[in-house]
Amino acid sequence: MLELAGIIILGIFAQWVAWKMKIPAILPLILIGLFVGPISTLISEDGTQWIQPIWNTEKGFFPGESLFYFVSLAIGIILFEGGLTLKLGEVKKVGGVIGKLISLGSVITFFGAGVTAHYAFGLSWKISFLFAALVIVTGPTVITPILRNIPLKKDVSAVLKWEGILIDPIGALVAVLVFGFITVNIPPEDFVAEIGAATDNHSSGSSYTKHALLEFGKIIVIGFAFGLAGGFAMYQAVKRKVIPHYLLNVASLSMVLLIFVLSDLFAHESGLLAVVVMGMYLGNTDLPNLKELLYFKESLSVLLISILFILLAANISIDDLMLIYNWKTAVLFAVIIFIVRPIGVFLSTWGSNLKTNEKLFISWVGPRGIVAAGIASLFGTKLVELGVPGAEYITPLVFGLVLVTVLLNATTARLVARLLGVFLKKSEGIMIVGGSRVSRLIATYLQKNNRHVVLVDSNRTNVQKAKELGIDAINANIYSDDLTDNIELSDVGYLLAMTGNDEINRQAMSRFGKQFGENGTFRLMTSEELLNKKDFDQDDVFSNTHDYIRFTEVARDYPSIQEIEVDDHAKFLKVLETIRDNREAIPLFIKDGDGRLQLIDTLSEYEIEHGSVIAYLGKPIDFEDVVVATQDDAPPAEDPA
């Protein structure tokens, strides 16, 4: 009981440490697992492990092969969650660079790592390419924590983020298919004893290859069939409200396990493929409860990952670690990190708008993740039990590469970003909290003036309308952690809280002011502040003349933003006064001749120059009289005589 509780406690502690230090959770999880597992044998009094995953007649959690049943089911759930995040529509939008990275880049990694493993360790081609398939993936769980605290140019962070998301299920799929091809090509029962004879016998070898191809095709057909069927059944059950809301999450979990097991019964090792396909199917439907389902699966995945990787790392023996304690491992890892990865990135980004320094940084950041380590442990152990030569290298090699790449990137990514010049020196992006019509009008104007704008709202309709206008919009609740983990917001330096709820506006400023409002945080004034203007701090208000209700009324009647040119400070003051005196117009920004924008919050900060304009929301106003008045107010010219 103590060991079981200890694993859960240590796992969640490792997750907390990772969050606090802004590093991938897999790093402390594996280190803890190695410490309480193989390393503990060196310091315990009787030479036994503190935590023993497999029952050894005295202690342990899982008898026989039951550990790997648990590992299979846990990885199935994790991969299902990964499939849920894979949006086909977003894949089309991310551009050719990311498409090439997850296709051409994966092929280069697959063959490059496979050939290197074959010649460096003398492994068979099948085992070498299984290793290569496992190290294709990076994964969002290892990329996001590394990049979260590094302000990067939007294109660079987007490439790394989407590569990690999209390549996770793809790499897992390739690994499952390679493993399936290996296992169906193994002669039954007497593989070890008869492998030499089978190799010498040409007809026998041909029959094994034919059988392997048939079984391989069976895995693909059964996996896709059960995955699509399970996704369709789950979708229909939810849409038709066959499942009550309070059972939705656990029912989906049961369905994932059912599809995994049934698919495996019809075609061995097709279960992982089935759950990935099922997740992809559901993730690309209009399922109304998808986000709630994803939250549940994320929480479950955190718990499973915490337990899983401590157990898997603890199950590695000292002998396994000594297998890779040599120069061959260093050569293999160096080739993958410093040669294969850069080649894949540079060929995939050929002809793109990315600069050489940006390509170098993307080449440097390629940590391997949770899917690689989990599947490696599962497949490696199964192949060892089947007697496949060289299979004992799979688990320690993949775990070693995961540790090296995560540790290397986590400790050096910020420094390398500075050295290569991809570090974002100033955050000019703007986050607008609230997706009302007013917010969308302002966001559209800002985007037309070359400012990166992100609109955040918990209302799906507002978010959809913003996206239809080409505005970056996120469906999120400011009370959740969705925004703090979003690496694409790294260039945001201004925060505008523009909802109709005063409490939410203040909460947004309080919670995200330091992270997203380093250059300025602004909110809409409350109705009470509008009535009693002396009792509030005007430094943080977006407009000191209008609250949310008045903004909404003006945007409803006059949904456009006007511009009027002001050439000097006197004209600026006159025009601004005219706009403020008109209840159907709201001054927003002052734009200089170079296109730089500033909020109109205080007058003393502006230096009006030729080409400056005032942008305001509302009714078009005839400023001819203002111009004349400004000219009349000017001092008379001196008589040249």
XYZ file of N, CA and C in Angstrom, residues 355-540:
558
model
N 13.720 32.315 -42.014
C 15.127 32.686 -42.185
C 16.030 31.566 -41.669
N 17.305 31.651 -42.029
C 18.258 30.599 -41.639
C 18.349 30.455 -40.126
N 18.364 31.566 -39.396
C 18.461 31.489 -37.935
C 17.226 30.831 -37.326
N 16.053 31.061 -37.947
C 14.819 30.432 -37.467
C 14.831 28.931 -37.745
N 15.349 28.546 -38.895
C 15.467 27.119 -39.221
C 16.434 26.427 -38.257
N 17.518 27.112 -37.913
C 18.487 26.532 -36.973
C 17.859 26.318 -35.600
N 17.038 27.278 -35.161
C 16.404 27.120 -33.849
C 15.400 25.972 -33.863
N 14.602 25.865 -34.929
C 13.651 24.753 -35.035
C 14.403 23.425 -35.062
N 15.565 23.404 -35.713
C 16.390 22.191 -35.742
C 16.876 21.816 -34.349
N 17.162 22.825 -33.543
C 17.704 22.574 -32.207
C 16.637 22.031 -31.251
N 15.410 22.510 -31.395
C 14.348 22.121 -30.464
C 13.601 20.917 -31.036
N 13.969 19.737 -30.574
C 13.306 18.512 -31.023
C 13.281 17.455 -29.938
N 12.756 17.780 -28.746
C 12.744 16.789 -27.666
C 11.754 15.656 -27.923
N 12.161 14.444 -27.618
C 11.260 13.301 -27.757
C 10.395 13.221 -26.512
N 9.199 12.608 -26.662
C 8.237 12.737 -25.580
C 7.651 11.466 -25.040
N 6.462 11.646 -24.468
C 5.797 10.620 -23.688
C 5.388 9.425 -24.537
N 4.858 9.687 -25.727
C 4.421 8.586 -26.589
C 5.602 7.694 -26.955
N 6.742 8.305 -27.287
C 7.932 7.529 -27.643
C 8.363 6.625 -26.492
N 8.469 7.188 -25.293
C 8.935 6.406 -24.149
C 7.942 5.308 -23.771
N 6.658 5.637 -23.784
C 5.648 4.655 -23.382
C 5.558 3.481 -24.332
N 5.463 3.765 -25.630
C 5.345 2.688 -26.606
C 6.638 1.884 -26.687
N 7.782 2.549 -26.517
C 9.067 1.834 -26.548
C 9.135 0.785 -25.452
N 8.707 1.157 -24.257
C 8.736 0.196 -23.150
C 7.819 -0.982 -23.427
N 6.644 -0.694 -23.971
C 5.676 -1.741 -24.264
C 6.184 -2.672 -25.363
N 6.585 -2.094 -26.494
C 7.011 -2.900 -27.632
C 8.336 -3.605 -27.361
N 9.266 -2.885 -26.695
C 10.567 -3.485 -26.403
C 10.451 -4.728 -25.553
N 9.630 -4.646 -24.516
C 9.463 -5.790 -23.621
C 8.782 -6.957 -24.325
N 7.775 -6.665 -25.135
C 7.080 -7.738 -25.856
C 8.014 -8.449 -26.825
N 8.857 -7.693 -27.514
C 9.773 -8.305 -28.469
C 10.867 -9.100 -27.766
N 11.279 -8.658 -26.589
C 12.243 -9.436 -25.798
C 11.634 -10.777 -25.415
N 10.370 -10.771 -25.001
C 9.695 -12.021 -24.640
C 9.555 -12.955 -25.839
N 9.419 -12.362 -27.042
C 9.315 -13.184 -28.252
C 10.673 -13.672 -28.739
N 11.731 -13.189 -28.102
C 13.068 -13.639 -28.457
C 13.666 -12.965 -29.664
N 13.207 -11.758 -30.011
C 13.742 -11.051 -31.170
C 15.117 -10.480 -30.825
N 16.156 -10.838 -31.571
C 17.505 -10.334 -31.276
C 17.578 -8.813 -31.362
N 18.200 -8.190 -30.368
C 18.374 -6.746 -30.353
C 17.230 -5.979 -29.727
N 16.118 -6.664 -29.411
C 14.966 -5.965 -28.848
C 15.258 -5.362 -27.480
N 16.250 -5.926 -26.775
C 16.585 -5.426 -25.444
C 17.141 -4.005 -25.483
N 17.544 -3.542 -26.673
C 18.084 -2.192 -26.789
C 16.996 -1.124 -26.934
N 15.805 -1.527 -27.364
C 14.755 -0.558 -27.697
C 14.418 0.358 -26.524
N 14.030 -0.236 -25.396
C 13.577 0.570 -24.252
C 14.662 1.484 -23.710
N 15.867 0.988 -23.364
C 16.878 1.907 -22.816
C 17.332 2.971 -23.809
N 17.397 2.634 -25.108
C 17.822 3.630 -26.093
C 16.810 4.769 -26.209
N 15.518 4.416 -26.293
C 14.496 5.458 -26.428
C 14.408 6.291 -25.156
N 14.435 5.642 -23.989
C 14.401 6.391 -22.730
C 15.612 7.309 -22.635
N 16.775 6.808 -23.058
C 17.983 7.629 -23.022
C 17.875 8.845 -23.926
N 17.345 8.659 -25.143
C 17.195 9.775 -26.071
C 16.176 10.782 -25.549
N 15.109 10.298 -24.932
C 14.112 11.197 -24.339
C 14.766 12.075 -23.278
N 15.524 11.471 -22.369
C 16.171 12.227 -21.298
C 17.174 13.231 -21.849
N 17.995 12.806 -22.806
C 19.035 13.682 -23.351
C 18.414 14.875 -24.076
N 17.433 14.621 -24.943
C 16.845 15.714 -25.722
C 16.044 16.678 -24.862
N 15.276 16.147 -23.919
C 14.481 17.023 -23.045
C 15.401 17.865 -22.173
N 16.403 17.235 -21.587
C 17.328 17.968 -20.722
C 18.106 19.004 -21.516
N 18.550 18.642 -22.709
C 19.320 19.555 -23.552
C 18.479 20.761 -23.956
N 17.271 20.519 -24.438
C 16.422 21.617 -24.894
C 15.906 22.464 -23.745
N 15.556 21.825 -22.636
C 15.020 22.564 -21.493
C 16.051 23.526 -20.909
N 17.323 23.159 -20.975
C 18.367 23.987 -20.362
C 18.989 24.995 -21.323
N 18.870 24.772 -22.618
C 19.594 25.631 -23.566
C 18.703 26.395 -24.543
N 17.409 26.064 -24.625
C 16.557 26.672 -25.651
C 16.532 28.196 -25.543
N 16.443 28.718 -24.345
C 16.380 30.175 -24.174
C 17.676 30.836 -24.627
N 18.802 30.235 -24.251
C 20.111 30.778 -24.638
C 20.297 30.715 -26.154
N 19.947 29.584 -26.744
C 20.089 29.421 -28.192
C 19.189 30.405 -28.931
N 17.985 30.637 -28.408
C 17.074 31.602 -29.033
C 17.689 32.994 -29.057
N 18.358 33.368 -27.975
C 19.022 34.684 -27.928
C 20.195 34.741 -28.902
N 21.003 33.681 -28.909
C 22.186 33.663 -29.767
C 21.811 33.701 -31.244
N 20.717 33.021 -31.604
C 20.302 32.961 -33.007
C 19.431 34.152 -33.423
N 19.042 34.958 -32.454
C 18.263 36.153 -32.784
C 16.801 35.897 -33.069
N 16.242 34.799 -32.555
C 14.804 34.552 -32.741
C 14.021 34.933 -31.492
N 14.729 35.437 -30.493
C 14.106 35.875 -29.248
C 13.351 37.170 -29.508
N 12.075 37.199 -29.147
C 11.234 38.369 -29.393
C 11.596 39.465 -28.385
N 12.177 40.563 -28.876
C 12.668 41.612 -27.997
C 11.537 42.434 -27.391
N 10.490 42.658 -28.176
C 9.369 43.458 -27.678
C 8.063 42.823 -28.108
N 7.150 42.695 -27.173
C 5.857 42.064 -27.449
C 4.853 43.128 -27.866
N 4.482 43.118 -29.155
C 3.562 44.124 -29.686
C 2.164 43.563 -29.927
N 1.968 42.265 -29.693
C 0.660 41.667 -29.901
C -0.366 42.171 -28.898
N -1.647 42.043 -29.242
C -2.727 42.572 -28.409
C -3.743 41.468 -28.135
N -4.055 41.245 -26.875
C -5.114 40.321 -26.504
C -6.352 41.119 -26.098
N -7.479 40.775 -26.695
C -8.751 41.405 -26.340
C -9.621 40.353 -25.667
N -9.949 40.566 -24.415
C -10.817 39.654 -23.675
C -12.254 40.107 -23.881
N -13.038 39.268 -24.519
C -14.412 39.619 -24.868
C -14.560 39.665 -26.378
N -15.535 38.938 -26.905
C -15.681 38.833 -28.356
C -16.928 39.491 -28.905
N -17.389 40.554 -28.268
C -18.594 41.236 -28.730
C -18.344 41.920 -30.076
N -19.379 42.511 -30.625
C -19.266 43.199 -31.917
C -18.229 44.312 -31.844
N -18.203 45.024 -30.721
C -17.229 46.106 -30.539
C -15.814 45.556 -30.621
N -15.576 44.471 -29.897
C -14.244 43.869 -29.876
C -13.831 43.415 -31.266
N -14.765 42.853 -32.011
C -14.443 42.365 -33.353
C -14.125 43.527 -34.297
N -14.848 44.641 -34.162
C -14.560 45.821 -34.975
C -13.153 46.350 -34.689
N -12.823 46.448 -33.407
C -11.510 46.964 -33.021
C -10.403 46.003 -33.454
N -10.642 44.703 -33.272
C -9.647 43.704 -33.660
C -9.381 43.743 -35.161
N -10.433 43.879 -35.950
C -10.280 43.954 -37.405
C -9.455 45.171 -37.808
N -9.734 46.296 -37.167
C -8.977 47.518 -37.459
C -7.500 47.347 -37.103
N -7.234 46.779 -35.948
C -5.851 46.582 -35.516
C -5.105 45.644 -36.462
N -5.781 44.580 -36.905
C -5.141 43.643 -37.828
C -4.816 44.321 -39.158
N -5.718 45.183 -39.626
C -5.454 45.893 -40.878
C -4.259 46.826 -40.738
N -3.935 47.189 -39.498
C -2.783 48.036 -39.230
C -1.588 47.225 -38.733
N -1.554 45.953 -39.167
C -0.392 45.071 -38.963
C -0.075 44.787 -37.498
N -1.116 44.647 -36.691
C -0.907 44.234 -35.303
C -1.488 42.836 -35.108
N -0.723 41.981 -34.430
C -1.223 40.641 -34.132
C -2.249 40.748 -33.011
N -3.464 40.316 -33.281
C -4.555 40.410 -32.315
C -5.095 39.017 -32.021
N -5.315 38.740 -30.749
C -5.948 37.490 -30.331
C -7.172 37.847 -29.507
N -8.322 37.368 -29.923
C -9.576 37.629 -29.216
C -9.930 36.401 -28.380
N -10.267 36.610 -27.123
C -10.567 35.510 -26.201
C -11.993 35.661 -25.676
N -12.769 34.588 -25.767
C -14.142 34.625 -25.266
C -14.576 33.198 -24.946
N -15.413 33.054 -23.940
C -15.952 31.734 -23.592
C -17.202 31.412 -24.406
N -17.700 32.394 -25.165
C -18.882 32.209 -26.001
C -18.453 31.699 -27.373
N -18.873 30.483 -27.724
C -18.467 29.863 -28.990
C -18.943 30.673 -30.201
N -20.137 31.256 -30.105
C -20.680 32.020 -31.224
C -19.812 33.228 -31.532
N -19.406 33.969 -30.486
C -18.537 35.128 -30.682
C -17.199 34.721 -31.289
N -16.661 33.601 -30.817
C -15.373 33.113 -31.333
C -15.500 32.734 -32.805
N -16.591 32.063 -33.154
C -16.797 31.655 -34.541
C -16.946 32.863 -35.455
N -17.686 33.868 -35.006
C -17.865 35.083 -35.812
C -16.521 35.786 -36.012
N -15.683 35.785 -34.984
C -14.366 36.417 -35.106
C -13.504 35.663 -36.115
N -13.542 34.337 -36.058
C -12.745 33.538 -36.990
C -13.200 33.748 -38.429
N -14.498 33.928 -38.617
C -15.020 34.176 -39.967
C -14.501 35.497 -40.533
N -14.127 36.420 -39.648
C -13.557 37.699 -40.072
C -12.041 37.626 -40.233
N -11.464 36.442 -39.985
C -10.022 36.276 -40.101
C -9.254 36.680 -38.865
N -9.945 36.798 -37.732
C -9.303 37.180 -36.474
C -8.893 35.918 -35.721
N -7.679 35.907 -35.164
C -7.275 34.812 -34.287
C -8.149 34.853 -33.039
N -8.887 33.791 -32.787
C -9.816 33.777 -31.654
C -9.690 32.465 -30.907
N -9.781 32.541 -29.593
C -9.648 31.371 -28.728
C -10.889 31.244 -27.865
N -11.475 30.059 -27.872
C -12.614 29.779 -26.992
C -12.071 29.310 -25.653
N -12.025 30.209 -24.673
C -11.404 29.877 -23.388
C -12.045 30.676 -22.276
N -11.928 30.120 -21.084
C -12.407 30.771 -19.876
C -11.198 31.356 -19.153
N -11.258 32.624 -18.765
C -10.097 33.254 -18.139
C -9.785 32.667 -16.765
N -10.695 31.883 -16.214
C -10.444 31.257 -14.916
C -9.713 29.919 -15.064
N -9.545 29.455 -16.311
C -8.839 28.191 -16.533
C -7.392 28.492 -16.911
N -6.601 27.412 -17.140
C -5.190 27.563 -17.481
C -4.944 27.492 -18.988
N -6.017 27.560 -19.780
C -5.859 27.433 -21.229
C -4.913 28.484 -21.797
N -5.035 29.710 -21.329
C -4.282 30.807 -21.924
C -2.828 30.813 -21.491
N -2.553 30.474 -20.235
C -1.176 30.504 -19.750
C -0.315 29.474 -20.449
N -0.929 28.406 -20.972
C -0.173 27.344 -21.629
C -0.066 27.534 -23.142
N -0.657 28.599 -23.680
C -0.699 28.780 -25.127
C 0.559 29.504 -25.599
N 1.443 28.750 -26.280
C 2.726 29.324 -26.680
C 2.583 30.317 -27.833
N 1.448 30.299 -28.544
C 1.268 31.231 -29.650
C 0.932 32.634 -29.160
N 0.788 32.809 -27.837
C 0.518 34.125 -27.273
C 1.796 34.777 -26.754
N 2.947 34.230 -27.138
C 4.213 34.721 -26.597
C 4.538 36.141 -27.054
N 3.929 36.619 -28.159
C 4.225 37.974 -28.625
C 3.207 38.992 -28.138
N 2.305 38.588 -27.241
C 1.275 39.500 -26.735
C 1.843 40.363 -25.617
N 1.711 41.689 -25.768
C 2.221 42.603 -24.747
C 1.204 43.627 -24.280
N -0.003 43.599 -24.882
C -1.073 44.512 -24.482
C -2.329 43.695 -24.179
N -3.046 44.104 -23.148
C -4.273 43.415 -22.757
C -5.419 44.410 -22.687
N -6.487 44.137 -23.434
C -7.699 44.955 -23.398
C -8.841 44.095 -22.867
N -9.357 44.406 -21.698
C -10.487 43.668 -21.111
C -11.762 44.412 -21.475
N -12.567 43.822 -22.385
C -13.708 44.548 -22.952
C -14.996 43.749 -22.877
N -15.191 42.974 -21.821
C -16.449 42.243 -21.664
C -17.475 43.144 -20.991
N -18.709 42.679 -20.950
C -19.767 43.433 -20.280
C -19.822 43.164 -18.791
N -18.893 42.332 -18.288
C -18.865 41.972 -16.868
C -17.660 42.638 -16.212
N -17.902 43.550 -15.297
C -16.816 44.292 -14.655
C -15.882 43.374 -13.873
N -16.453 42.362 -13.238
C -15.632 41.437 -12.452
C -14.664 40.667 -13.349
N -15.157 40.219 -14.513
C -14.302 39.479 -15.442
C -13.197 40.386 -15.982
N -13.522 41.626 -16.266
C -12.510 42.565 -16.759
C -11.387 42.751 -15.744
N -11.745 42.938 -14.500
C -10.732 43.128 -13.462
C -9.951 41.832 -13.222
N -10.648 40.691 -13.273
C -9.987 39.409 -13.101
C -8.966 39.166 -14.221
N -9.340 39.502 -15.447
C -8.425 39.335 -16.582
C -7.166 40.172 -16.390
N -7.337 41.408 -15.937
C -6.181 42.284 -15.718
C -5.319 41.786 -14.576
N -5.961 41.310 -13.523
C -5.222 40.836 -12.357
C -4.452 39.556 -12.653
N -5.110 38.641 -13.376
C -4.500 37.339 -13.601
C -3.474 37.343 -14.729
N -3.762 38.081 -15.811
C -2.912 38.011 -16.992
C -2.149 39.297 -17.274
N -2.284 40.290 -16.377
C -1.620 41.567 -16.613
C -0.116 41.454 -16.771
N 0.542 40.670 -15.903
C 2.002 40.544 -15.960
C 2.451 39.747 -17.174
N 1.680 38.700 -17.527
C 2.087 37.820 -18.616
C 1.787 38.406 -19.993
N 0.598 39.003 -20.150
C 0.186 39.474 -21.467
C 0.036 40.990 -21.559
N 0.269 41.696 -20.470
C 0.084 43.142 -20.497
C 1.300 43.910 -20.045
N 2.478 43.432 -20.426
C 3.709 44.086 -19.974
C 3.834 45.513 -20.496
N 3.230 45.794 -21.666
C 3.288 47.145 -22.231
C 2.068 47.991 -21.886
N 1.045 47.345 -21.328
C -0.154 48.088 -20.944
C -1.359 47.182 -20.784
N -2.140 47.419 -19.738
C -3.393 46.692 -19.516
C -4.518 47.711 -19.395
N -5.589 47.472 -20.124
C -6.697 48.427 -20.148
C -8.025 47.687 -20.068
N -9.007 48.343 -19.505
C -10.334 47.749 -19.343
C -11.391 48.797 -19.653
N -12.624 48.344 -19.799
C -13.747 49.275 -19.934
C -14.146 49.786 -18.556
N -14.500 51.017 -18.487
C -14.946 51.580 -17.214
C -16.339 51.032 -16.866
N -16.650 51.013 -15.592
C -17.955 50.536 -15.147
C -18.979 51.661 -15.244
N -20.249 51.282 -15.141
C -21.322 52.292 -15.202
C -21.216 53.260 -14.037
N -20.825 52.736 -12.857
C -20.671 53.605 -11.688
C -19.541 54.605 -11.894
N -18.443 54.140 -12.487
C -17.317 55.036 -12.744
C -17.690 56.105 -13.765
N -18.542 55.743 -14.718
C -18.975 56.714 -15.719
C -19.787 57.839 -15.075
N -20.589 57.484 -14.057
C -21.403 58.486 -13.371
C -20.567 59.340 -12.438
N -19.562 58.739 -11.824
C -18.743 59.454 -10.844
C -17.278 59.353 -11.265
N -16.852 60.166 -12.194
C -15.560 60.012 -12.848
C -14.367 60.299 -11.935
N -14.591 60.905 -10.807
C -13.473 61.243 -9.934
C -13.068 60.092 -9.021
N -13.878 59.057 -8.945
C -13.636 57.993 -7.973
C -13.001 56.740 -8.584
N -12.233 56.880 -9.667
C -11.566 55.694 -10.223
C -10.258 56.102 -10.897
N -9.398 55.109 -11.069
C -8.097 55.333 -11.675
C -8.247 55.312 -13.193
N -8.036 56.475 -13.825
C -8.236 56.569 -15.264
C -7.057 56.001 -16.054
N -5.961 55.648 -15.403
C -4.776 55.190 -16.124
C -4.977 53.841 -16.798
N -5.918 53.034 -16.282
C -6.062 51.694 -16.854
C -7.372 51.507 -17.616
